[in-house]
Short mmCIF file of C-alpha atoms and ligand atoms in Angstrom, two decimals:
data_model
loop_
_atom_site.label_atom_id
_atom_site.label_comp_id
_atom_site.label_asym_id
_atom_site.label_seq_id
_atom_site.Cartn_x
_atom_site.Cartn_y
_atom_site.Cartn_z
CA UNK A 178 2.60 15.92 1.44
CA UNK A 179 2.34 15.58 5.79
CA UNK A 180 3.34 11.80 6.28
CA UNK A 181 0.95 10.20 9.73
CA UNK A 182 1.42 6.74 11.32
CA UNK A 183 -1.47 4.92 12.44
CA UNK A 184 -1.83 1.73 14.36
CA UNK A 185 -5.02 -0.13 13.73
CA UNK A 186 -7.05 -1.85 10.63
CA UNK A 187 -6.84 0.25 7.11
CA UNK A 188 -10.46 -0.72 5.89
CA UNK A 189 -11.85 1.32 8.55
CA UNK A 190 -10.05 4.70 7.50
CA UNK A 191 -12.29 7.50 5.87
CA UNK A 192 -9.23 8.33 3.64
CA UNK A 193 -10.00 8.93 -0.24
CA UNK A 194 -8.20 5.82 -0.96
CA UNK A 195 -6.50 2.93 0.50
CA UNK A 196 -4.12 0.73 -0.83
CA UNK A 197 -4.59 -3.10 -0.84
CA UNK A 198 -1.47 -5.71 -0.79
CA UNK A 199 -2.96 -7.85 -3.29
CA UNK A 200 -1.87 -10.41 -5.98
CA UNK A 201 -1.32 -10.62 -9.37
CA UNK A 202 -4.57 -12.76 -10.08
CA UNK A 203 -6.47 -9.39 -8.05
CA UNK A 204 -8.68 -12.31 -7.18
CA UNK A 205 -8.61 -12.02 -3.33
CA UNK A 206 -6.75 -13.50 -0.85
CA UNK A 207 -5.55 -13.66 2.66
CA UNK A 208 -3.95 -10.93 5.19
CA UNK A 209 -4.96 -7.22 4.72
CA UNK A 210 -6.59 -8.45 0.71
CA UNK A 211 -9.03 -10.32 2.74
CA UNK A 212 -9.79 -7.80 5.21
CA UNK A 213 -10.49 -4.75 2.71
CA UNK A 214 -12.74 -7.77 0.23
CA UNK A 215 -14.46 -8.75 3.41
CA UNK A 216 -15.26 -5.10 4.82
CA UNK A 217 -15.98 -3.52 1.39
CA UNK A 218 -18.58 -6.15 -0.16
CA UNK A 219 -18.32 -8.03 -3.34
CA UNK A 220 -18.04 -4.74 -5.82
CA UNK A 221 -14.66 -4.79 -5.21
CA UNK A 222 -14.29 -7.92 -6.05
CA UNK A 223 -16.55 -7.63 -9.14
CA UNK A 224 -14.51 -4.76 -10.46
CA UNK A 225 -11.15 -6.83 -10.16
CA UNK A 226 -12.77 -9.17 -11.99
CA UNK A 227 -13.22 -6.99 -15.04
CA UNK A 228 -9.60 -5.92 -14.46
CA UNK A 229 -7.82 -8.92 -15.93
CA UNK A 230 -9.66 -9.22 -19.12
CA UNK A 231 -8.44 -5.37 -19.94
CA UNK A 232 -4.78 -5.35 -18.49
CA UNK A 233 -4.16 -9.26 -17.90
CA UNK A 234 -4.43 -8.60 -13.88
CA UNK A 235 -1.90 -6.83 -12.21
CA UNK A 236 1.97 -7.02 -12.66
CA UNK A 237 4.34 -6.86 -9.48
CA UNK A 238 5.27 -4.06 -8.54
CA UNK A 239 2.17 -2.19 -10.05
CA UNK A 240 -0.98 -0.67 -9.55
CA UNK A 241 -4.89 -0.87 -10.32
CA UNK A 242 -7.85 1.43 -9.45
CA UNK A 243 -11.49 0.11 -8.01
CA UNK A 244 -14.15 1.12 -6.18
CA UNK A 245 -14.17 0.96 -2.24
CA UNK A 246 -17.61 -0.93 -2.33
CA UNK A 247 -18.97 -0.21 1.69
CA UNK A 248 -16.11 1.21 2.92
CA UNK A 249 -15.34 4.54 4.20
CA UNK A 250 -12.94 4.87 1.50
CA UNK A 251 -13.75 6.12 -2.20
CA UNK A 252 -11.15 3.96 -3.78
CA UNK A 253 -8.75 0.58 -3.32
CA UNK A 254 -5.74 0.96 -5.30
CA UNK A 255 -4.77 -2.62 -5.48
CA UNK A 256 -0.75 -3.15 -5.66
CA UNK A 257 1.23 -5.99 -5.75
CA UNK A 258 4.21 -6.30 -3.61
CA UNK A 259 7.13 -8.66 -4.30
CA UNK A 260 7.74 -12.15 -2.92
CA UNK A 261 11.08 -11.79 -0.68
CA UNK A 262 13.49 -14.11 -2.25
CA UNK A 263 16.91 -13.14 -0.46
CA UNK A 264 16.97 -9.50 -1.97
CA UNK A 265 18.94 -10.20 -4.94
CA UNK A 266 15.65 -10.71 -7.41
CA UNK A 267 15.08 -6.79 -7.81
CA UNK A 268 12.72 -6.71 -4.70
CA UNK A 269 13.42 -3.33 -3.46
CA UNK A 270 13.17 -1.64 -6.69
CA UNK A 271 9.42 -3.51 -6.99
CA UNK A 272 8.32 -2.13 -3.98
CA UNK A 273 9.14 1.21 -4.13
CA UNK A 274 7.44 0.91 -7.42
CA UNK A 275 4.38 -0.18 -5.39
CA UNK A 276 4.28 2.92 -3.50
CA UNK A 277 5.76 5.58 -6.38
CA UNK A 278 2.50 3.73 -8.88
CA UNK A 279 0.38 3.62 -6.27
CA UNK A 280 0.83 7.19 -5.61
CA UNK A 281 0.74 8.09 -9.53
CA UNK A 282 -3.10 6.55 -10.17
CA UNK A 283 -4.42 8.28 -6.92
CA UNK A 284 -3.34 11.53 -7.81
CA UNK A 285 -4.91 10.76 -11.78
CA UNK A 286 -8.22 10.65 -9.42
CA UNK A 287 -7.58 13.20 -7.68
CA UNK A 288 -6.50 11.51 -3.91
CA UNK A 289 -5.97 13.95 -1.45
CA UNK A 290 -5.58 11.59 1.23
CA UNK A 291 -4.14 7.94 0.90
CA UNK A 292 -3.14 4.89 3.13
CA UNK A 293 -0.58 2.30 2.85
CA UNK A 294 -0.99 -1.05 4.65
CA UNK A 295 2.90 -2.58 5.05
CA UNK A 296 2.77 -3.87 1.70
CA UNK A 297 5.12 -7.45 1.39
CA UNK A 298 5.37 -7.63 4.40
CA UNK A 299 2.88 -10.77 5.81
CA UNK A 300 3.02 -13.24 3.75
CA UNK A 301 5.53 -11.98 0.99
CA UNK A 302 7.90 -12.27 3.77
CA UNK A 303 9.81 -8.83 2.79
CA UNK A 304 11.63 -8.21 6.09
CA UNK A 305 9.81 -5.64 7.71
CA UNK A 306 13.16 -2.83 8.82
CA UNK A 307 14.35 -2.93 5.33
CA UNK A 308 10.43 -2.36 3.57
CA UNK A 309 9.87 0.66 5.71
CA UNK A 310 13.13 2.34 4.54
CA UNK A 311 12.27 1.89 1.05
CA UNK A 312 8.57 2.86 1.45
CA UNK A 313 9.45 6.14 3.93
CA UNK A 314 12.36 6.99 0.94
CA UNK A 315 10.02 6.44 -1.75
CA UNK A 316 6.81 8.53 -0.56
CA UNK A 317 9.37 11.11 0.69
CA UNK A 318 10.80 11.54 -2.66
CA UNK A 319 7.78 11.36 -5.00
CA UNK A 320 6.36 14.43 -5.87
CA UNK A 321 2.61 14.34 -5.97
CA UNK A 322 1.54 17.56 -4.74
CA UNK A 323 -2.47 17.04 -5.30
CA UNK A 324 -1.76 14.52 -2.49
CA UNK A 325 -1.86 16.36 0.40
CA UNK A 326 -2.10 13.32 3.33
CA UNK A 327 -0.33 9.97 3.34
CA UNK A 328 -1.00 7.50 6.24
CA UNK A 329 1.19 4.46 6.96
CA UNK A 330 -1.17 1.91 8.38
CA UNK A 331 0.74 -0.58 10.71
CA UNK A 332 -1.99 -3.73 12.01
CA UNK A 333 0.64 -4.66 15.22
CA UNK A 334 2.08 -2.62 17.58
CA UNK A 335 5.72 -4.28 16.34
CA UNK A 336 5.39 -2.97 13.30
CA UNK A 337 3.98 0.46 14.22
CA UNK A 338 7.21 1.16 16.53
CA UNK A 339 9.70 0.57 14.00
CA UNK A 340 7.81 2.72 11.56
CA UNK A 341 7.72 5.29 14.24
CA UNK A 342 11.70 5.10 14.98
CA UNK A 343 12.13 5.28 11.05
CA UNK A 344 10.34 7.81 10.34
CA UNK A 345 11.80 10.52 13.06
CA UNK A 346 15.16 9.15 11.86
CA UNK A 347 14.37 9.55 7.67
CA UNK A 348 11.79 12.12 7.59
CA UNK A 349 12.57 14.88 9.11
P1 ADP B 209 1.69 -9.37 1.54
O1 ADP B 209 1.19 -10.60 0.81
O2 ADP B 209 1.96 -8.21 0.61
O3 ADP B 209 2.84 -9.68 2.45
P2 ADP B 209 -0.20 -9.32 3.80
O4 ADP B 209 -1.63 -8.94 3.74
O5 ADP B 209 0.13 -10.73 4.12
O6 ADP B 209 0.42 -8.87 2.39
O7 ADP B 209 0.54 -8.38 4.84
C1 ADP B 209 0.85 -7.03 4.60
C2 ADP B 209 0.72 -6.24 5.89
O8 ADP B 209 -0.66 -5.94 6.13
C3 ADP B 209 1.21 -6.96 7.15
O9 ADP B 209 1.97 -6.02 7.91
C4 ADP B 209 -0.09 -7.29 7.89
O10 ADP B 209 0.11 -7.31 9.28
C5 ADP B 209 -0.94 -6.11 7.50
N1 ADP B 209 -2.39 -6.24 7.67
C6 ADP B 209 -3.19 -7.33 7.69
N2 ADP B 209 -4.49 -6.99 7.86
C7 ADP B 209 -4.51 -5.63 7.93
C8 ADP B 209 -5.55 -4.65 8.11
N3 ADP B 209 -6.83 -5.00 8.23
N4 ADP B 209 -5.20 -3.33 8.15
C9 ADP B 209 -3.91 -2.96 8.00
N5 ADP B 209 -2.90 -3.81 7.83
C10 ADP B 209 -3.20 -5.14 7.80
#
């Protein structure tokens, strides 16, 4: 799987799929949630919606499947990331579970080419040097080989550099 960086706004990407930061209502909500809801139309929302009835919403840490409604994209895989709480409440194991399940249902629909926003990042507060180890280590290790493309999408130029100076130091 090649690993790319990007700077600039995931709902615009014409990847297969791209993964949404959400909540575990998958109700909508602010940051890079409200972007994709706003950009891809209410279908997305309207198949979230459907999503708690079956599964009772989405647990931290894992993943859902929906349609990309107008975007670009075919599909949002909706994850949600931990709330930082110090580091000693399991957070780093629950995001690299974001990324390892997130991976998992894309390749069950046959992904070939996925994005990753910075997931717990924003509002979750997870601070951002020590989520971009575990996300770099996680995709690096997971073994997906149907997915042949994985973009890390970083909104602020901050946020892109440090992904840039982590990933020529952890994936070589
Ligand atoms: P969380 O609640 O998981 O912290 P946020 O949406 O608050 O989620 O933030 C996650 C990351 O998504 C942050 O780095 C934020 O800057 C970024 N982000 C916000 N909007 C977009 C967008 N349109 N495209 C890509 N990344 C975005």
């Amino acid at each position: 799987m090649e690993i790319e960086l990007l700077k600039g706004d995931i709902t615009q990407l014409a990847v297969d799929a791209i993964v949404n930061a959400a909540n575990t209502s998958l109700l909508g909500g602010g940051g890079v949630d409200g972007a994709i809801h706003q950009a891809g139309g209410p279908e997305i929302l309207a198949e979230c919606q459907k999503i708690p009835a079956q599964q009772g919403g989405c647990k931290v840490g894992e993943a859902v499947i929906t349609t990309a409604g107008n975007l670009k994209a075919n599909y949002v895989i909706h994850t949600v990331g931990p709330i930082w709480k110090g580091g000693k409440f399991g957070e780093a194991e629950l995001l690299k579970n974001c990324y390892i399940n997130s991976l998992k249902i894309a390749s069950e629909h046959g992904v070939k080419s996925i994005a990753f926003p910075n997931i717990s990042t924003g509002v979750y507060e997870y601070p951002l040097e020590e989520a971009a180890e575990i996300a770099i280590k996680a995709v690096s290790e997971a073994n997906f080989p149907e997915i042949e493309i994985l973009t890390f999408v970083c909104f602020n130029q901050e946020d892109y550099e440090l992904y840039d100076q982590k990933l020529n130091q952890m994936h070589k």
